[in-house]
Amino acid sequence: MNNLASYAVSESNTRGRIVNEAPPSGRSEFQRDRDRIIHSKAFRRLEYKTQVFVNHEGDLFRTRLTHSLEVAQIARSIARNLRLNEDLVEAITLAHDLGHTPFGHAGQDALHQCMKAYGGFEHNLQSLRVVDILEERYAEFDGLNLCFETRAGILKHASRKNARNLSAVGERFLLNQRPSLEAQLANLADEIAYNNHDVDDGLRSGLINLEQLQEIDIFSRHWSAVKQKYPVLAGRRLIHETVRAMINTVATDLTVQSARNIADTGITDLSDVYAAAPLIGFSPAVKKAQQELKRFLHEHLYLHYRVMRMSNKASHIIQRLFDAFSANARLLPDKHQQKFKQIGHQAIADYIAGMTDRYAIKEYQRLFAVGQTD
Ligand code: MG
């Protein structure tokens, strides 16, 4: 890729792949990573995994797949403006949710509870496990054998205890270093995407309404501006124009503020990025506005009683599945039984985390519904 900033991750400063491979022809190393992610089984499963609304609640709500595509879109635009490695940013964003359980955060919390005695469960670690170990596609290695910087970008957080078991990719948590600017950007593009699409999905679902949102500064400001420009506009178009304008404001702010941070710090290469404070960030005003919106969504959408009822069902399903497999591993399909013999309860976590929402519901019925035979 031409025109990359000197502090961007590139093919000349990458720490490379665990298993050495011949260089790709006709595409970059990071394009190859992105392509491997898109062709993976875990990526296709994202279509049927929940972000907030369970897949069968409606065809228009975001799924983890459409969420990941929106994150990639936002992050790529900003990466190009900051002369960062757009291919790496795309690979990280498309892979960032691969390790999520079915049923969103309720599923992850339930699986973490179940796995407490066996090391716990954390979706970031699981995303790395998917691309490093669980995908079975290549003759010469397990997983996708992605570049170090793609893997490091996927691993957003790690406790010191977990970091110690992760060798090179966990090092930065022990050395208190920052990830690449591409990874920092992927993380904040995730936040921009979900804050805004949850406003859109929340309104579509009827769980939140426009009157409530008028109290939120960033929403009401953009809403008024759109109304002023298009006085007769109403309904979905008015909402879309408002959400579009909010995304534009925060994405532009992130670009401008980050460029300023980079210039002020005077970094020149990738090692400077690792040693510096986080440089990709919002201005204080937009950060505050984002926090206000987040708090609103938390209280009025994520904790809405109808979302909580679904979360409650989700925890129940995950717990019952885990308990059944844990009490009798012979209930596991053959392949997972074999793995259970080698790695114990982690095999159950891998099996459950890999399930889509609808697969988990079906598996629950197969195990517990009387008269269900297959
Ligand atoms: Mg995400």
Short mmCIF file of C-alpha atoms and ligand atoms in Angstrom, two decimals:
data_model
loop_
_atom_site.label_atom_id
_atom_site.label_comp_id
_atom_site.label_asym_id
_atom_site.label_seq_id
_atom_site.Cartn_x
_atom_site.Cartn_y
_atom_site.Cartn_z
CA MET A 1 0.00 0.00 0.00
CA ASN A 2 1.43 3.37 -0.98
CA ASN A 3 1.16 6.56 0.98
CA LEU A 4 1.20 4.87 4.40
CA ALA A 5 2.31 6.97 7.34
CA SER A 6 5.72 5.99 8.74
CA TYR A 7 4.07 4.87 12.02
CA ALA A 8 1.42 2.70 10.32
CA VAL A 9 1.74 -1.08 10.39
CA SER A 10 3.13 -2.23 7.05
CA GLU A 11 4.54 -5.27 5.33
CA SER A 12 8.01 -4.01 6.15
CA ASN A 13 7.53 -3.67 9.93
CA THR A 14 5.14 -6.59 10.58
CA ARG A 15 6.22 -9.29 13.02
CA GLY A 16 4.78 -11.77 10.54
CA ARG A 17 3.01 -15.10 10.92
CA ILE A 18 3.67 -17.94 13.37
CA VAL A 19 4.08 -20.43 10.50
CA ASN A 20 6.18 -18.96 7.71
CA GLU A 21 4.44 -18.78 4.35
CA ALA A 22 5.46 -17.64 0.88
CA PRO A 23 4.40 -14.03 0.29
CA PRO A 24 1.00 -13.61 -1.37
CA SER A 25 0.85 -12.62 -5.01
CA GLY A 26 -1.48 -9.88 -6.19
CA ARG A 27 -2.52 -8.80 -2.69
CA SER A 28 -0.86 -7.63 0.51
CA GLU A 29 -0.24 -9.73 3.63
CA PHE A 30 -3.07 -7.90 5.39
CA GLN A 31 -5.45 -8.32 2.46
CA ARG A 32 -4.69 -12.02 2.74
CA ASP A 33 -5.62 -11.89 6.43
CA ARG A 34 -8.90 -10.16 5.61
CA ASP A 35 -9.67 -12.73 2.91
CA ARG A 36 -8.98 -15.62 5.28
CA ILE A 37 -11.34 -14.10 7.84
CA ILE A 38 -14.14 -13.61 5.30
CA HIS A 39 -13.85 -17.24 4.17
CA SER A 40 -13.90 -18.63 7.72
CA LYS A 41 -16.79 -20.59 9.21
CA ALA A 42 -16.90 -18.31 12.27
CA PHE A 43 -17.45 -15.29 10.01
CA ARG A 44 -20.50 -16.86 8.34
CA ARG A 45 -21.95 -17.68 11.75
CA LEU A 46 -22.00 -13.97 12.64
CA GLU A 47 -25.11 -13.66 10.46
CA TYR A 48 -27.10 -15.59 13.05
CA LYS A 49 -25.60 -14.19 16.21
CA THR A 50 -27.23 -11.47 18.25
CA GLN A 51 -25.92 -8.02 18.89
CA VAL A 52 -28.90 -6.74 20.92
CA PHE A 53 -31.93 -8.25 19.21
CA VAL A 54 -32.14 -12.00 18.68
CA ASN A 55 -32.10 -12.90 15.01
CA HIS A 56 -35.68 -14.15 14.84
CA GLU A 57 -37.08 -10.89 16.33
CA GLY A 58 -36.94 -9.18 12.94
CA ASP A 59 -35.11 -9.13 9.62
CA LEU A 60 -34.02 -5.50 9.79
CA PHE A 61 -32.13 -5.49 13.09
CA ARG A 62 -28.34 -5.58 13.10
CA THR A 63 -26.71 -8.93 13.51
CA ARG A 64 -23.07 -9.42 14.44
CA LEU A 65 -22.34 -9.76 10.73
CA THR A 66 -23.91 -6.46 9.64
CA HIS A 67 -22.44 -4.81 12.75
CA SER A 68 -18.95 -6.01 11.78
CA LEU A 69 -19.41 -4.70 8.24
CA GLU A 70 -20.49 -1.29 9.57
CA VAL A 71 -17.49 -1.18 11.90
CA ALA A 72 -15.20 -2.04 8.98
CA GLN A 73 -16.74 0.71 6.83
CA ILE A 74 -16.30 3.41 9.47
CA ALA A 75 -12.79 2.30 10.40
CA ARG A 76 -11.58 2.07 6.80
CA SER A 77 -12.71 5.61 5.96
CA ILE A 78 -10.88 7.01 8.98
CA ALA A 79 -7.79 4.84 8.37
CA ARG A 80 -7.50 6.19 4.84
CA ASN A 81 -7.70 9.77 6.06
CA LEU A 82 -5.03 9.14 8.70
CA ARG A 83 -2.84 7.19 6.24
CA LEU A 84 -3.04 4.08 8.40
CA ASN A 85 -3.11 0.52 7.06
CA GLU A 86 -6.65 0.18 5.77
CA ASP A 87 -6.31 -3.55 4.99
CA LEU A 88 -5.19 -4.30 8.55
CA VAL A 89 -8.02 -2.20 9.97
CA GLU A 90 -10.48 -4.09 7.80
CA ALA A 91 -9.10 -7.47 8.90
CA ILE A 92 -9.27 -6.55 12.61
CA THR A 93 -12.79 -5.11 12.41
CA LEU A 94 -14.20 -8.05 10.45
CA ALA A 95 -12.69 -10.46 12.99
CA HIS A 96 -13.33 -8.49 16.19
CA ASP A 97 -16.54 -10.33 17.15
CA LEU A 98 -15.72 -13.85 15.91
CA GLY A 99 -15.46 -15.22 19.45
CA HIS A 100 -18.85 -14.04 20.65
CA THR A 101 -21.26 -16.56 22.07
CA PRO A 102 -24.88 -16.74 20.89
CA PHE A 103 -27.27 -14.18 22.46
CA GLY A 104 -24.86 -11.29 22.87
CA HIS A 105 -23.60 -10.22 26.27
CA ALA A 106 -26.13 -12.33 28.16
CA GLY A 107 -24.64 -15.42 26.48
CA GLN A 108 -21.08 -14.40 27.25
CA ASP A 109 -21.87 -13.65 30.91
CA ALA A 110 -23.64 -16.98 31.32
CA LEU A 111 -20.79 -18.92 29.73
CA HIS A 112 -18.26 -17.05 31.87
CA GLN A 113 -20.19 -18.08 35.01
CA CYS A 114 -20.29 -21.70 33.84
CA MET A 115 -16.56 -21.68 33.06
CA LYS A 116 -15.46 -19.92 36.27
CA ALA A 117 -13.95 -23.06 37.77
CA TYR A 118 -12.13 -23.80 34.50
CA GLY A 119 -10.49 -20.44 33.78
CA GLY A 120 -13.55 -18.41 32.74
CA PHE A 121 -14.68 -17.30 29.32
CA GLU A 122 -13.84 -14.02 27.59
CA HIS A 123 -14.99 -13.22 24.04
CA ASN A 124 -11.79 -11.39 23.06
CA LEU A 125 -9.67 -14.35 23.97
CA GLN A 126 -12.15 -16.59 22.21
CA SER A 127 -11.90 -14.49 19.01
CA LEU A 128 -8.15 -15.06 19.08
CA ARG A 129 -8.70 -18.75 19.77
CA VAL A 130 -10.98 -18.96 16.71
CA VAL A 131 -8.38 -17.49 14.35
CA ASP A 132 -5.38 -19.19 16.01
CA ILE A 133 -6.74 -22.66 16.73
CA LEU A 134 -10.38 -23.47 16.03
CA GLU A 135 -10.75 -22.79 12.31
CA GLU A 136 -9.91 -25.95 10.35
CA ARG A 137 -9.14 -24.91 6.80
CA TYR A 138 -5.46 -25.35 6.06
CA ALA A 139 -3.27 -28.37 5.51
CA GLU A 140 -0.22 -26.96 7.24
CA PHE A 141 -1.56 -25.27 10.34
CA ASP A 142 -4.51 -24.93 12.70
CA GLY A 143 -6.46 -21.69 12.57
CA LEU A 144 -5.84 -19.00 9.96
CA ASN A 145 -2.17 -18.22 10.71
CA LEU A 146 -2.81 -14.47 10.61
CA CYS A 147 -0.15 -11.76 10.93
CA PHE A 148 0.91 -10.75 14.43
CA GLU A 149 -0.67 -7.26 14.17
CA THR A 150 -4.04 -8.67 13.10
CA ARG A 151 -4.03 -11.07 16.04
CA ALA A 152 -2.87 -8.35 18.44
CA GLY A 153 -5.69 -6.10 17.18
CA ILE A 154 -8.28 -8.80 17.80
CA LEU A 155 -7.02 -9.21 21.37
CA LYS A 156 -8.43 -5.98 22.71
CA HIS A 157 -8.07 -6.81 26.39
CA ALA A 158 -6.31 -9.49 28.40
CA SER A 159 -5.72 -9.91 32.11
CA ARG A 160 -2.07 -10.28 33.14
CA LYS A 161 -2.79 -13.90 33.98
CA ASN A 162 -4.17 -14.62 30.51
CA ALA A 163 -1.50 -12.49 28.84
CA ARG A 164 1.23 -14.70 30.31
CA ASN A 165 -0.23 -17.71 28.48
CA LEU A 166 -0.44 -15.94 25.15
CA SER A 167 3.28 -15.55 24.35
CA ALA A 168 4.14 -12.73 21.91
CA VAL A 169 0.62 -11.45 21.36
CA GLY A 170 0.07 -11.04 25.11
CA GLU A 171 3.36 -9.19 25.71
CA ARG A 172 1.96 -5.70 25.46
CA PHE A 173 -0.31 -6.23 28.46
CA LEU A 174 2.69 -7.20 30.58
CA LEU A 175 4.88 -4.37 29.23
CA ASN A 176 2.06 -1.82 29.48
CA GLN A 177 2.32 -0.93 25.79
CA ARG A 178 -0.36 0.36 23.44
CA PRO A 179 -1.56 -1.60 20.41
CA SER A 180 -1.06 -0.26 16.85
CA LEU A 181 -3.01 2.82 15.77
CA GLU A 182 -4.98 0.49 13.49
CA ALA A 183 -6.09 -1.57 16.51
CA GLN A 184 -6.95 1.58 18.50
CA LEU A 185 -9.03 2.79 15.58
CA ALA A 186 -10.85 -0.54 15.17
CA ASN A 187 -11.85 -0.36 18.81
CA LEU A 188 -13.34 3.13 18.59
CA ALA A 189 -15.03 2.47 15.24
CA ASP A 190 -16.79 -0.42 17.02
CA GLU A 191 -18.10 2.05 19.58
CA ILE A 192 -19.26 4.54 16.90
CA ALA A 193 -21.07 1.77 15.02
CA TYR A 194 -22.94 0.24 17.94
CA ASN A 195 -23.93 3.51 19.61
CA ASN A 196 -25.49 4.73 16.40
CA HIS A 197 -27.02 1.54 15.10
CA ASP A 198 -28.49 0.80 18.52
CA VAL A 199 -30.29 4.16 18.37
CA ASP A 200 -31.65 3.14 14.97
CA ASP A 201 -32.58 -0.43 16.00
CA GLY A 202 -33.90 0.79 19.35
CA LEU A 203 -36.30 3.18 17.62
CA ARG A 204 -37.31 0.55 15.07
CA SER A 205 -38.13 -1.90 17.86
CA GLY A 206 -40.20 0.68 19.74
CA LEU A 207 -38.24 0.01 22.95
CA ILE A 208 -36.95 3.58 22.95
CA ASN A 209 -38.68 6.63 21.49
CA LEU A 210 -37.89 10.03 20.02
CA GLU A 211 -39.13 11.96 23.06
CA GLN A 212 -36.59 10.19 25.27
CA LEU A 213 -33.81 10.80 22.76
CA GLN A 214 -34.49 14.54 22.66
CA GLU A 215 -32.90 14.68 26.12
CA ILE A 216 -29.63 13.43 24.69
CA ASP A 217 -27.53 16.31 23.49
CA ILE A 218 -25.84 14.72 20.49
CA PHE A 219 -29.15 13.35 19.19
CA SER A 220 -31.24 16.48 19.70
CA ARG A 221 -28.61 18.74 18.10
CA HIS A 222 -28.47 16.67 14.92
CA TRP A 223 -32.22 16.11 14.91
CA SER A 224 -32.86 19.88 15.02
CA ALA A 225 -30.31 20.54 12.28
CA VAL A 226 -31.96 17.96 10.01
CA LYS A 227 -35.44 19.38 10.77
CA GLN A 228 -34.22 22.86 9.93
CA LYS A 229 -32.75 21.75 6.63
CA TYR A 230 -35.73 19.52 5.68
CA PRO A 231 -38.79 20.94 7.48
CA VAL A 232 -41.28 18.45 6.00
CA LEU A 233 -39.15 15.33 6.41
CA ALA A 234 -40.66 12.73 8.76
CA GLY A 235 -40.56 9.08 9.82
CA ARG A 236 -37.66 6.75 9.05
CA ARG A 237 -35.95 9.20 6.69
CA LEU A 238 -35.72 11.78 9.43
CA ILE A 239 -34.23 9.19 11.79
CA HIS A 240 -31.76 7.98 9.17
CA GLU A 241 -30.64 11.53 8.34
CA THR A 242 -30.09 12.17 12.05
CA VAL A 243 -28.14 8.97 12.68
CA ARG A 244 -26.11 9.52 9.51
CA ALA A 245 -25.22 13.03 10.67
CA MET A 246 -24.24 11.75 14.15
CA ILE A 247 -21.90 9.13 12.64
CA ASN A 248 -20.39 11.78 10.41
CA THR A 249 -19.78 14.14 13.33
CA VAL A 250 -18.09 11.58 15.57
CA ALA A 251 -16.08 9.98 12.76
CA THR A 252 -14.83 13.39 11.61
CA ASP A 253 -14.04 14.36 15.20
CA LEU A 254 -12.09 11.14 15.71
CA THR A 255 -10.09 11.79 12.54
CA VAL A 256 -9.26 15.40 13.38
CA GLN A 257 -8.47 14.80 17.07
CA SER A 258 -6.34 11.73 16.34
CA ALA A 259 -4.36 13.56 13.64
CA ARG A 260 -3.72 16.32 16.18
CA ASN A 261 -2.64 13.81 18.87
CA ILE A 262 -0.28 12.14 16.40
CA ALA A 263 1.24 15.45 15.32
CA ASP A 264 1.61 16.69 18.92
CA THR A 265 3.36 13.52 20.06
CA GLY A 266 5.77 13.56 17.14
CA ILE A 267 5.87 9.80 16.62
CA THR A 268 7.86 8.56 13.67
CA ASP A 269 7.63 4.78 13.70
CA LEU A 270 5.64 1.84 15.00
CA SER A 271 7.73 1.39 18.14
CA ASP A 272 6.86 4.99 19.10
CA VAL A 273 3.17 4.08 18.80
CA TYR A 274 3.62 1.12 21.16
CA ALA A 275 5.37 3.30 23.73
CA ALA A 276 3.14 6.42 23.50
CA ALA A 277 -0.18 7.10 25.24
CA PRO A 278 -3.28 6.10 23.20
CA LEU A 279 -3.37 8.46 20.21
CA ILE A 280 -6.60 7.56 18.48
CA GLY A 281 -9.37 9.32 20.38
CA PHE A 282 -12.29 11.73 20.39
CA SER A 283 -12.15 15.36 21.44
CA PRO A 284 -13.24 15.89 25.08
CA ALA A 285 -16.61 17.31 23.97
CA VAL A 286 -17.47 14.40 21.67
CA LYS A 287 -16.20 11.88 24.21
CA LYS A 288 -18.60 13.33 26.75
CA ALA A 289 -21.46 13.28 24.24
CA GLN A 290 -20.71 9.64 23.41
CA GLN A 291 -20.73 8.71 27.09
CA GLU A 292 -24.10 10.38 27.57
CA LEU A 293 -25.53 8.41 24.63
CA LYS A 294 -24.01 5.19 25.95
CA ARG A 295 -25.53 5.70 29.38
CA PHE A 296 -28.91 6.37 27.78
CA LEU A 297 -28.76 3.19 25.69
CA HIS A 298 -27.66 1.17 28.68
CA GLU A 299 -30.52 2.31 30.84
CA HIS A 300 -33.33 2.48 28.28
CA LEU A 301 -32.43 -0.18 25.74
CA TYR A 302 -30.02 -2.81 27.09
CA LEU A 303 -31.85 -2.94 30.43
CA HIS A 304 -35.35 -2.67 28.91
CA TYR A 305 -37.52 -5.39 30.38
CA ARG A 306 -38.15 -6.97 26.99
CA VAL A 307 -34.41 -7.19 26.28
CA MET A 308 -33.87 -8.50 29.83
CA ARG A 309 -36.47 -11.24 29.32
CA MET A 310 -34.64 -12.42 26.23
CA SER A 311 -31.32 -12.21 28.10
CA ASN A 312 -32.82 -14.27 30.88
CA LYS A 313 -33.90 -16.95 28.43
CA ALA A 314 -30.46 -16.83 26.85
CA SER A 315 -28.67 -17.39 30.18
CA HIS A 316 -31.02 -20.26 30.94
CA ILE A 317 -30.29 -21.94 27.60
CA ILE A 318 -26.51 -21.54 27.90
CA GLN A 319 -26.45 -22.76 31.52
CA ARG A 320 -28.62 -25.78 30.84
CA LEU A 321 -26.56 -26.78 27.81
CA PHE A 322 -23.31 -26.38 29.73
CA ASP A 323 -24.58 -28.31 32.76
CA ALA A 324 -25.86 -31.16 30.62
CA PHE A 325 -22.59 -31.55 28.69
CA SER A 326 -20.59 -31.11 31.85
CA ALA A 327 -22.54 -33.81 33.69
CA ASN A 328 -22.34 -36.20 30.77
CA ALA A 329 -19.84 -35.49 28.01
CA ARG A 330 -21.36 -38.31 25.97
CA LEU A 331 -24.18 -35.93 25.08
CA LEU A 332 -21.67 -33.95 23.01
CA PRO A 333 -21.42 -34.64 19.26
CA ASP A 334 -18.51 -37.03 18.53
CA LYS A 335 -16.00 -34.42 17.45
CA HIS A 336 -16.51 -32.37 20.62
CA GLN A 337 -16.42 -35.50 22.80
CA GLN A 338 -12.97 -36.27 21.41
CA LYS A 339 -11.86 -32.73 22.21
CA PHE A 340 -13.34 -32.98 25.70
CA LYS A 341 -11.03 -35.92 26.35
CA GLN A 342 -8.05 -33.76 25.41
CA ILE A 343 -8.87 -30.32 26.82
CA GLY A 344 -11.78 -30.85 29.22
CA HIS A 345 -14.37 -28.13 29.76
CA GLN A 346 -12.77 -25.75 27.28
CA ALA A 347 -14.17 -28.09 24.60
CA ILE A 348 -17.70 -27.46 25.91
CA ALA A 349 -17.07 -23.70 25.91
CA ASP A 350 -15.74 -23.89 22.34
CA TYR A 351 -18.79 -25.83 21.22
CA ILE A 352 -21.30 -23.50 22.91
CA ALA A 353 -19.48 -20.28 21.92
CA GLY A 354 -19.50 -21.39 18.29
CA MET A 355 -23.28 -21.83 18.23
CA THR A 356 -25.54 -19.34 16.49
CA ASP A 357 -28.62 -18.15 18.37
CA ARG A 358 -30.93 -20.47 16.50
CA TYR A 359 -28.54 -23.43 16.75
CA ALA A 360 -28.40 -22.99 20.54
CA ILE A 361 -32.20 -22.92 20.72
CA LYS A 362 -32.42 -26.06 18.58
CA GLU A 363 -29.77 -27.85 20.62
CA TYR A 364 -31.70 -26.95 23.78
CA GLN A 365 -34.85 -28.46 22.27
CA ARG A 366 -32.97 -31.57 21.14
CA LEU A 367 -31.68 -32.10 24.68
CA PHE A 368 -34.67 -31.14 26.78
CA ALA A 369 -37.92 -31.10 24.76
CA VAL A 370 -39.95 -34.28 25.14
CA GLY A 371 -40.87 -35.67 21.72
CA GLN A 372 -37.90 -33.99 20.03
CA THR A 373 -35.96 -36.86 18.49
CA ASP A 374 -33.30 -35.56 16.12
MG MG B 1 -18.38 -5.12 18.07
#
